[in-house]
Amino acid sequence: MPETPLSLARLAGAIGLTEHQLLALVASCGTEVPDPTLVALTVEEAARRLGVGRTTMYALVASGEVPSVTIGRLRRVPAEALKEYVAARAQATASTVALAA
C-alpha cells in the first residue's frame, strides 16, 4: 500500500481510527453525484440539490412554492423548478435589501 499523507494519519488518530478504517469509512459514505440529466426529481433528490431537509422540501412542494407534477402515483419536482425557485428567492432578497437601503 502506498504511503499516505501525514495529515491522513493525524486525522485518523484524532478520531480513534486506523488509516485503513478511515479510508474504508470514506469509501462507504455513498457520496454519489446527482445525475444532471434527470428532468424530474424525487422530493428527496430535490431537497439534496437545494441543500434543505426532506421535511422542508415537502413543505415547499405542499405550499406550491416549488411546483411538482404527478407521474402515475409518483410525485416529482421538475429540475428547472428548482432553478426558478432559487432565482425568485434571490430576486426577493435583492429587492428587500434595496428597500432597506
CSV table of N, CA and C in Angstrom, one decimal:
chain,number,residue,atom,x,y,z
A,1,MET,N,0.9,-1.2,0.0
A,1,MET,CA,0.0,0.0,0.0
A,1,MET,C,0.9,1.2,0.0
A,2,PRO,N,0.6,2.2,-0.9
A,2,PRO,CA,1.5,3.4,-0.9
A,2,PRO,C,1.3,4.2,0.4
A,3,GLU,N,2.4,5.0,0.6
A,3,GLU,CA,2.4,5.8,1.8
A,3,GLU,C,1.3,6.9,1.7
A,4,THR,N,0.6,7.1,2.8
A,4,THR,CA,-0.5,8.1,2.8
A,4,THR,C,0.1,9.4,3.4
A,5,PRO,N,-0.5,10.5,3.1
A,5,PRO,CA,0.0,11.7,3.7
A,5,PRO,C,-0.1,11.7,5.2
A,6,LEU,N,0.8,12.5,5.8
A,6,LEU,CA,0.8,12.6,7.3
A,6,LEU,C,-0.5,13.1,7.8
A,7,SER,N,-1.2,14.0,7.1
A,7,SER,CA,-2.4,14.6,7.6
A,7,SER,C,-3.5,13.6,7.7
A,8,LEU,N,-3.5,12.6,6.9
A,8,LEU,CA,-4.5,11.5,6.9
A,8,LEU,C,-4.3,10.7,8.2
A,9,ALA,N,-3.0,10.4,8.5
A,9,ALA,CA,-2.7,9.7,9.7
A,9,ALA,C,-3.1,10.5,11.0
A,10,ARG,N,-2.9,11.8,11.0
A,10,ARG,CA,-3.3,12.6,12.1
A,10,ARG,C,-4.8,12.6,12.3
A,11,LEU,N,-5.5,12.7,11.2
A,11,LEU,CA,-6.9,12.8,11.2
A,11,LEU,C,-7.5,11.4,11.8
A,12,ALA,N,-7.0,10.3,11.2
A,12,ALA,CA,-7.4,9.0,11.7
A,12,ALA,C,-7.1,8.8,13.2
A,13,GLY,N,-5.9,9.2,13.6
A,13,GLY,CA,-5.6,9.1,15.0
A,13,GLY,C,-6.5,10.0,15.9
A,14,ALA,N,-6.8,11.2,15.4
A,14,ALA,CA,-7.7,12.1,16.2
A,14,ALA,C,-9.1,11.6,16.4
A,15,ILE,N,-9.6,10.8,15.5
A,15,ILE,CA,-10.9,10.2,15.7
A,15,ILE,C,-10.9,8.8,16.1
A,16,GLY,N,-9.7,8.3,16.5
A,16,GLY,CA,-9.6,6.9,17.0
A,16,GLY,C,-9.7,5.8,16.1
A,17,LEU,N,-9.3,6.0,14.8
A,17,LEU,CA,-9.3,5.0,13.8
A,17,LEU,C,-7.9,4.8,13.2
A,18,THR,N,-7.8,3.7,12.5
A,18,THR,CA,-6.5,3.5,11.8
A,18,THR,C,-6.8,4.1,10.4
A,19,GLU,N,-5.7,4.4,9.7
A,19,GLU,CA,-5.8,5.0,8.3
A,19,GLU,C,-6.7,4.1,7.5
A,20,HIS,N,-6.5,2.8,7.6
A,20,HIS,CA,-7.3,1.8,6.7
A,20,HIS,C,-8.8,1.9,7.1
A,21,GLN,N,-9.1,2.0,8.4
A,21,GLN,CA,-10.5,2.2,8.8
A,21,GLN,C,-11.1,3.5,8.3
A,22,LEU,N,-10.3,4.5,8.4
A,22,LEU,CA,-10.8,5.8,7.9
A,22,LEU,C,-11.1,5.8,6.4
A,23,LEU,N,-10.2,5.2,5.6
A,23,LEU,CA,-10.4,5.1,4.2
A,23,LEU,C,-11.6,4.3,3.8
A,24,ALA,N,-11.8,3.2,4.6
A,24,ALA,CA,-12.9,2.4,4.3
A,24,ALA,C,-14.2,3.1,4.6
A,25,LEU,N,-14.2,3.9,5.7
A,25,LEU,CA,-15.4,4.7,6.1
A,25,LEU,C,-15.7,5.7,5.0
A,26,VAL,N,-14.7,6.4,4.5
A,26,VAL,CA,-15.0,7.4,3.5
A,26,VAL,C,-15.5,6.7,2.2
A,27,ALA,N,-15.0,5.6,1.9
A,27,ALA,CA,-15.4,4.9,0.7
A,27,ALA,C,-16.9,4.4,0.8
A,28,SER,N,-17.3,4.1,2.0
A,28,SER,CA,-18.7,3.6,2.2
A,28,SER,C,-19.7,4.7,2.4
A,29,CYS,N,-19.3,5.9,2.3
A,29,CYS,CA,-20.2,7.0,2.6
A,29,CYS,C,-21.2,7.3,1.5
A,30,GLY,N,-21.1,6.7,0.3
A,30,GLY,CA,-22.0,6.9,-0.7
A,30,GLY,C,-22.2,8.3,-1.2
A,31,THR,N,-21.1,8.9,-1.5
A,31,THR,CA,-21.1,10.3,-2.0
A,31,THR,C,-21.3,10.3,-3.5
A,32,GLU,N,-22.5,9.9,-3.9
A,32,GLU,CA,-22.8,9.8,-5.3
A,32,GLU,C,-23.2,11.2,-5.8
A,33,VAL,N,-22.7,11.5,-7.0
A,33,VAL,CA,-23.0,12.8,-7.6
A,33,VAL,C,-24.4,12.7,-8.3
A,34,PRO,N,-25.2,13.7,-8.1
A,34,PRO,CA,-26.6,13.6,-8.7
A,34,PRO,C,-26.5,13.6,-10.2
A,35,ASP,N,-27.4,12.9,-10.9
A,35,ASP,CA,-27.4,12.9,-12.3
A,35,ASP,C,-27.9,14.2,-12.9
A,36,PRO,N,-27.1,15.0,-13.5
A,36,PRO,CA,-27.5,16.3,-14.1
A,36,PRO,C,-28.5,16.1,-15.2
A,37,THR,N,-28.7,14.9,-15.8
A,37,THR,CA,-29.6,14.8,-16.9
A,37,THR,C,-31.0,14.5,-16.5
A,38,LEU,N,-31.3,14.3,-15.3
A,38,LEU,CA,-32.6,14.0,-14.8
A,38,LEU,C,-33.5,15.2,-15.0
A,39,VAL,N,-34.7,15.0,-15.6
A,39,VAL,CA,-35.6,16.1,-15.8
A,39,VAL,C,-36.5,16.3,-14.6
A,40,ALA,N,-36.9,15.2,-14.0
A,40,ALA,CA,-37.8,15.3,-12.9
A,40,ALA,C,-37.1,14.5,-11.7
A,41,LEU,N,-37.2,15.1,-10.5
A,41,LEU,CA,-36.5,14.5,-9.4
A,41,LEU,C,-37.5,14.1,-8.3
A,42,THR,N,-37.1,13.1,-7.5
A,42,THR,CA,-37.9,12.8,-6.3
A,42,THR,C,-37.8,14.0,-5.4
A,43,VAL,N,-38.7,14.1,-4.4
A,43,VAL,CA,-38.7,15.2,-3.4
A,43,VAL,C,-37.4,15.1,-2.7
A,44,GLU,N,-36.9,13.9,-2.3
A,44,GLU,CA,-35.7,13.8,-1.6
A,44,GLU,C,-34.5,14.3,-2.4
A,45,GLU,N,-34.5,13.9,-3.7
A,45,GLU,CA,-33.4,14.4,-4.6
A,45,GLU,C,-33.4,15.9,-4.7
A,46,ALA,N,-34.6,16.5,-4.8
A,46,ALA,CA,-34.7,17.9,-4.9
A,46,ALA,C,-34.2,18.6,-3.6
A,47,ALA,N,-34.5,18.0,-2.5
A,47,ALA,CA,-34.1,18.5,-1.2
A,47,ALA,C,-32.6,18.5,-1.2
A,48,ARG,N,-31.9,17.4,-1.6
A,48,ARG,CA,-30.5,17.4,-1.6
A,48,ARG,C,-29.9,18.4,-2.5
A,49,ARG,N,-30.5,18.6,-3.7
A,49,ARG,CA,-30.0,19.7,-4.6
A,49,ARG,C,-30.1,21.1,-4.0
A,50,LEU,N,-31.1,21.3,-3.3
A,50,LEU,CA,-31.3,22.6,-2.7
A,50,LEU,C,-30.5,22.8,-1.4
A,51,GLY,N,-30.1,21.6,-0.8
A,51,GLY,CA,-29.4,21.7,0.5
A,51,GLY,C,-30.3,21.9,1.6
A,52,VAL,N,-31.6,21.4,1.5
A,52,VAL,CA,-32.5,21.6,2.6
A,52,VAL,C,-33.0,20.2,3.1
A,53,GLY,N,-33.7,20.1,4.2
A,53,GLY,CA,-34.1,18.8,4.7
A,53,GLY,C,-35.4,18.3,3.9
A,54,ARG,N,-35.6,17.1,4.0
A,54,ARG,CA,-36.7,16.4,3.4
A,54,ARG,C,-38.1,17.1,3.8
A,55,THR,N,-38.2,17.3,5.1
A,55,THR,CA,-39.5,17.9,5.6
A,55,THR,C,-39.7,19.3,5.0
A,56,THR,N,-38.6,20.1,4.9
A,56,THR,CA,-38.7,21.4,4.3
A,56,THR,C,-39.1,21.4,2.9
A,57,MET,N,-38.5,20.4,2.2
A,57,MET,CA,-38.8,20.3,0.7
A,57,MET,C,-40.3,19.9,0.5
A,58,TYR,N,-40.8,18.9,1.4
A,58,TYR,CA,-42.2,18.6,1.3
A,58,TYR,C,-43.1,19.7,1.5
A,59,ALA,N,-42.7,20.6,2.5
A,59,ALA,CA,-43.5,21.8,2.8
A,59,ALA,C,-43.5,22.8,1.6
A,60,LEU,N,-42.4,22.9,1.0
A,60,LEU,CA,-42.3,23.8,-0.2
A,60,LEU,C,-43.1,23.3,-1.3
A,61,VAL,N,-43.2,22.0,-1.5
A,61,VAL,CA,-44.0,21.4,-2.6
A,61,VAL,C,-45.5,21.5,-2.2
A,62,ALA,N,-45.8,21.2,-0.9
A,62,ALA,CA,-47.2,21.3,-0.5
A,62,ALA,C,-47.8,22.7,-0.6
A,63,SER,N,-46.9,23.7,-0.3
A,63,SER,CA,-47.4,25.1,-0.4
A,63,SER,C,-47.5,25.6,-1.8
A,64,GLY,N,-46.9,24.9,-2.7
A,64,GLY,CA,-46.8,25.4,-4.1
A,64,GLY,C,-45.7,26.3,-4.4
A,65,GLU,N,-44.8,26.6,-3.4
A,65,GLU,CA,-43.7,27.4,-3.7
A,65,GLU,C,-42.7,26.8,-4.7
A,66,VAL,N,-42.6,25.5,-4.6
A,66,VAL,CA,-41.9,24.7,-5.6
A,66,VAL,C,-42.9,23.8,-6.3
A,67,PRO,N,-43.1,24.0,-7.6
A,67,PRO,CA,-44.1,23.2,-8.3
A,67,PRO,C,-43.6,21.7,-8.4
A,68,SER,N,-44.6,20.9,-8.5
A,68,SER,CA,-44.3,19.4,-8.7
A,68,SER,C,-45.4,18.9,-9.6
A,69,VAL,N,-45.1,17.7,-10.1
A,69,VAL,CA,-46.0,17.0,-11.0
A,69,VAL,C,-46.2,15.6,-10.5
A,70,THR,N,-47.4,15.0,-10.9
A,70,THR,CA,-47.7,13.6,-10.6
A,70,THR,C,-47.5,12.8,-11.8
A,71,ILE,N,-46.7,11.8,-11.7
A,71,ILE,CA,-46.5,10.9,-12.8
A,71,ILE,C,-46.9,9.5,-12.3
A,72,GLY,N,-48.1,9.1,-12.8
A,72,GLY,CA,-48.6,7.9,-12.2
A,72,GLY,C,-49.0,8.1,-10.8
A,73,ARG,N,-48.4,7.4,-9.9
A,73,ARG,CA,-48.6,7.6,-8.4
A,73,ARG,C,-47.5,8.3,-7.8
A,74,LEU,N,-46.5,8.8,-8.6
A,74,LEU,CA,-45.3,9.3,-8.1
A,74,LEU,C,-45.3,10.9,-8.1
A,75,ARG,N,-44.8,11.5,-7.1
A,75,ARG,CA,-44.6,13.0,-7.1
A,75,ARG,C,-43.2,13.3,-7.5
A,76,ARG,N,-43.1,14.2,-8.5
A,76,ARG,CA,-41.8,14.6,-9.0
A,76,ARG,C,-41.7,16.1,-9.1
A,77,VAL,N,-40.5,16.6,-8.9
A,77,VAL,CA,-40.2,18.0,-8.9
A,77,VAL,C,-39.3,18.2,-10.2
A,78,PRO,N,-39.8,19.1,-11.1
A,78,PRO,CA,-39.0,19.4,-12.3
A,78,PRO,C,-37.7,20.0,-11.9
A,79,ALA,N,-36.6,19.6,-12.5
A,79,ALA,CA,-35.3,20.2,-12.1
A,79,ALA,C,-35.3,21.7,-12.4
A,80,GLU,N,-35.9,22.1,-13.5
A,80,GLU,CA,-36.0,23.5,-13.8
A,80,GLU,C,-36.7,24.3,-12.7
A,81,ALA,N,-37.7,23.7,-12.0
A,81,ALA,CA,-38.4,24.4,-11.0
A,81,ALA,C,-37.5,24.8,-9.8
A,82,LEU,N,-36.5,24.0,-9.6
A,82,LEU,CA,-35.5,24.4,-8.5
A,82,LEU,C,-34.7,25.6,-8.9
A,83,LYS,N,-34.3,25.7,-10.1
A,83,LYS,CA,-33.6,26.9,-10.6
A,83,LYS,C,-34.4,28.1,-10.5
A,84,GLU,N,-35.7,28.0,-10.9
A,84,GLU,CA,-36.6,29.1,-10.9
A,84,GLU,C,-36.9,29.5,-9.4
A,85,TYR,N,-37.0,28.5,-8.5
A,85,TYR,CA,-37.3,28.9,-7.1
A,85,TYR,C,-36.1,29.6,-6.5
A,86,VAL,N,-34.9,29.2,-6.8
A,86,VAL,CA,-33.7,29.8,-6.2
A,86,VAL,C,-33.6,31.2,-6.8
A,87,ALA,N,-33.9,31.4,-8.1
A,87,ALA,CA,-33.8,32.7,-8.8
A,87,ALA,C,-34.8,33.7,-8.2
A,88,ALA,N,-36.0,33.2,-7.9
A,88,ALA,CA,-37.1,34.0,-7.3
A,88,ALA,C,-36.7,34.4,-5.9
A,89,ARG,N,-36.1,33.5,-5.2
A,89,ARG,CA,-35.7,33.8,-3.8
A,89,ARG,C,-34.6,34.8,-3.8
A,90,ALA,N,-33.7,34.7,-4.7
A,90,ALA,CA,-32.5,35.6,-4.8
A,90,ALA,C,-33.1,37.0,-5.2
A,91,GLN,N,-34.0,37.1,-6.1
A,91,GLN,CA,-34.6,38.4,-6.5
A,91,GLN,C,-35.4,39.0,-5.4
A,92,ALA,N,-36.1,38.2,-4.6
A,92,ALA,CA,-36.9,38.7,-3.5
A,92,ALA,C,-35.9,39.3,-2.4
A,93,THR,N,-34.8,38.6,-2.2
A,93,THR,CA,-33.8,39.0,-1.2
A,93,THR,C,-33.2,40.3,-1.7
A,94,ALA,N,-32.9,40.4,-3.0
A,94,ALA,CA,-32.2,41.6,-3.5
A,94,ALA,C,-33.2,42.8,-3.4
A,95,SER,N,-34.4,42.6,-3.7
A,95,SER,CA,-35.4,43.7,-3.6
A,95,SER,C,-35.6,44.2,-2.1
A,96,THR,N,-35.6,43.2,-1.2
A,96,THR,CA,-35.7,43.5,0.2
A,96,THR,C,-34.5,44.3,0.7
A,97,VAL,N,-33.3,44.0,0.2
A,97,VAL,CA,-32.1,44.7,0.6
A,97,VAL,C,-32.2,46.1,0.0
A,98,ALA,N,-32.7,46.2,-1.2
A,98,ALA,CA,-32.7,47.5,-1.9
A,98,ALA,C,-33.7,48.4,-1.1
A,99,LEU,N,-34.8,47.9,-0.6
A,99,LEU,CA,-35.8,48.7,0.1
A,99,LEU,C,-35.3,49.1,1.5
A,100,ALA,N,-34.4,48.3,2.1
A,100,ALA,CA,-33.8,48.7,3.4
A,100,ALA,C,-32.8,49.8,3.3
A,101,ALA,N,-32.2,49.9,2.1
A,101,ALA,CA,-31.1,50.9,1.9
A,101,ALA,C,-31.6,52.3,1.8
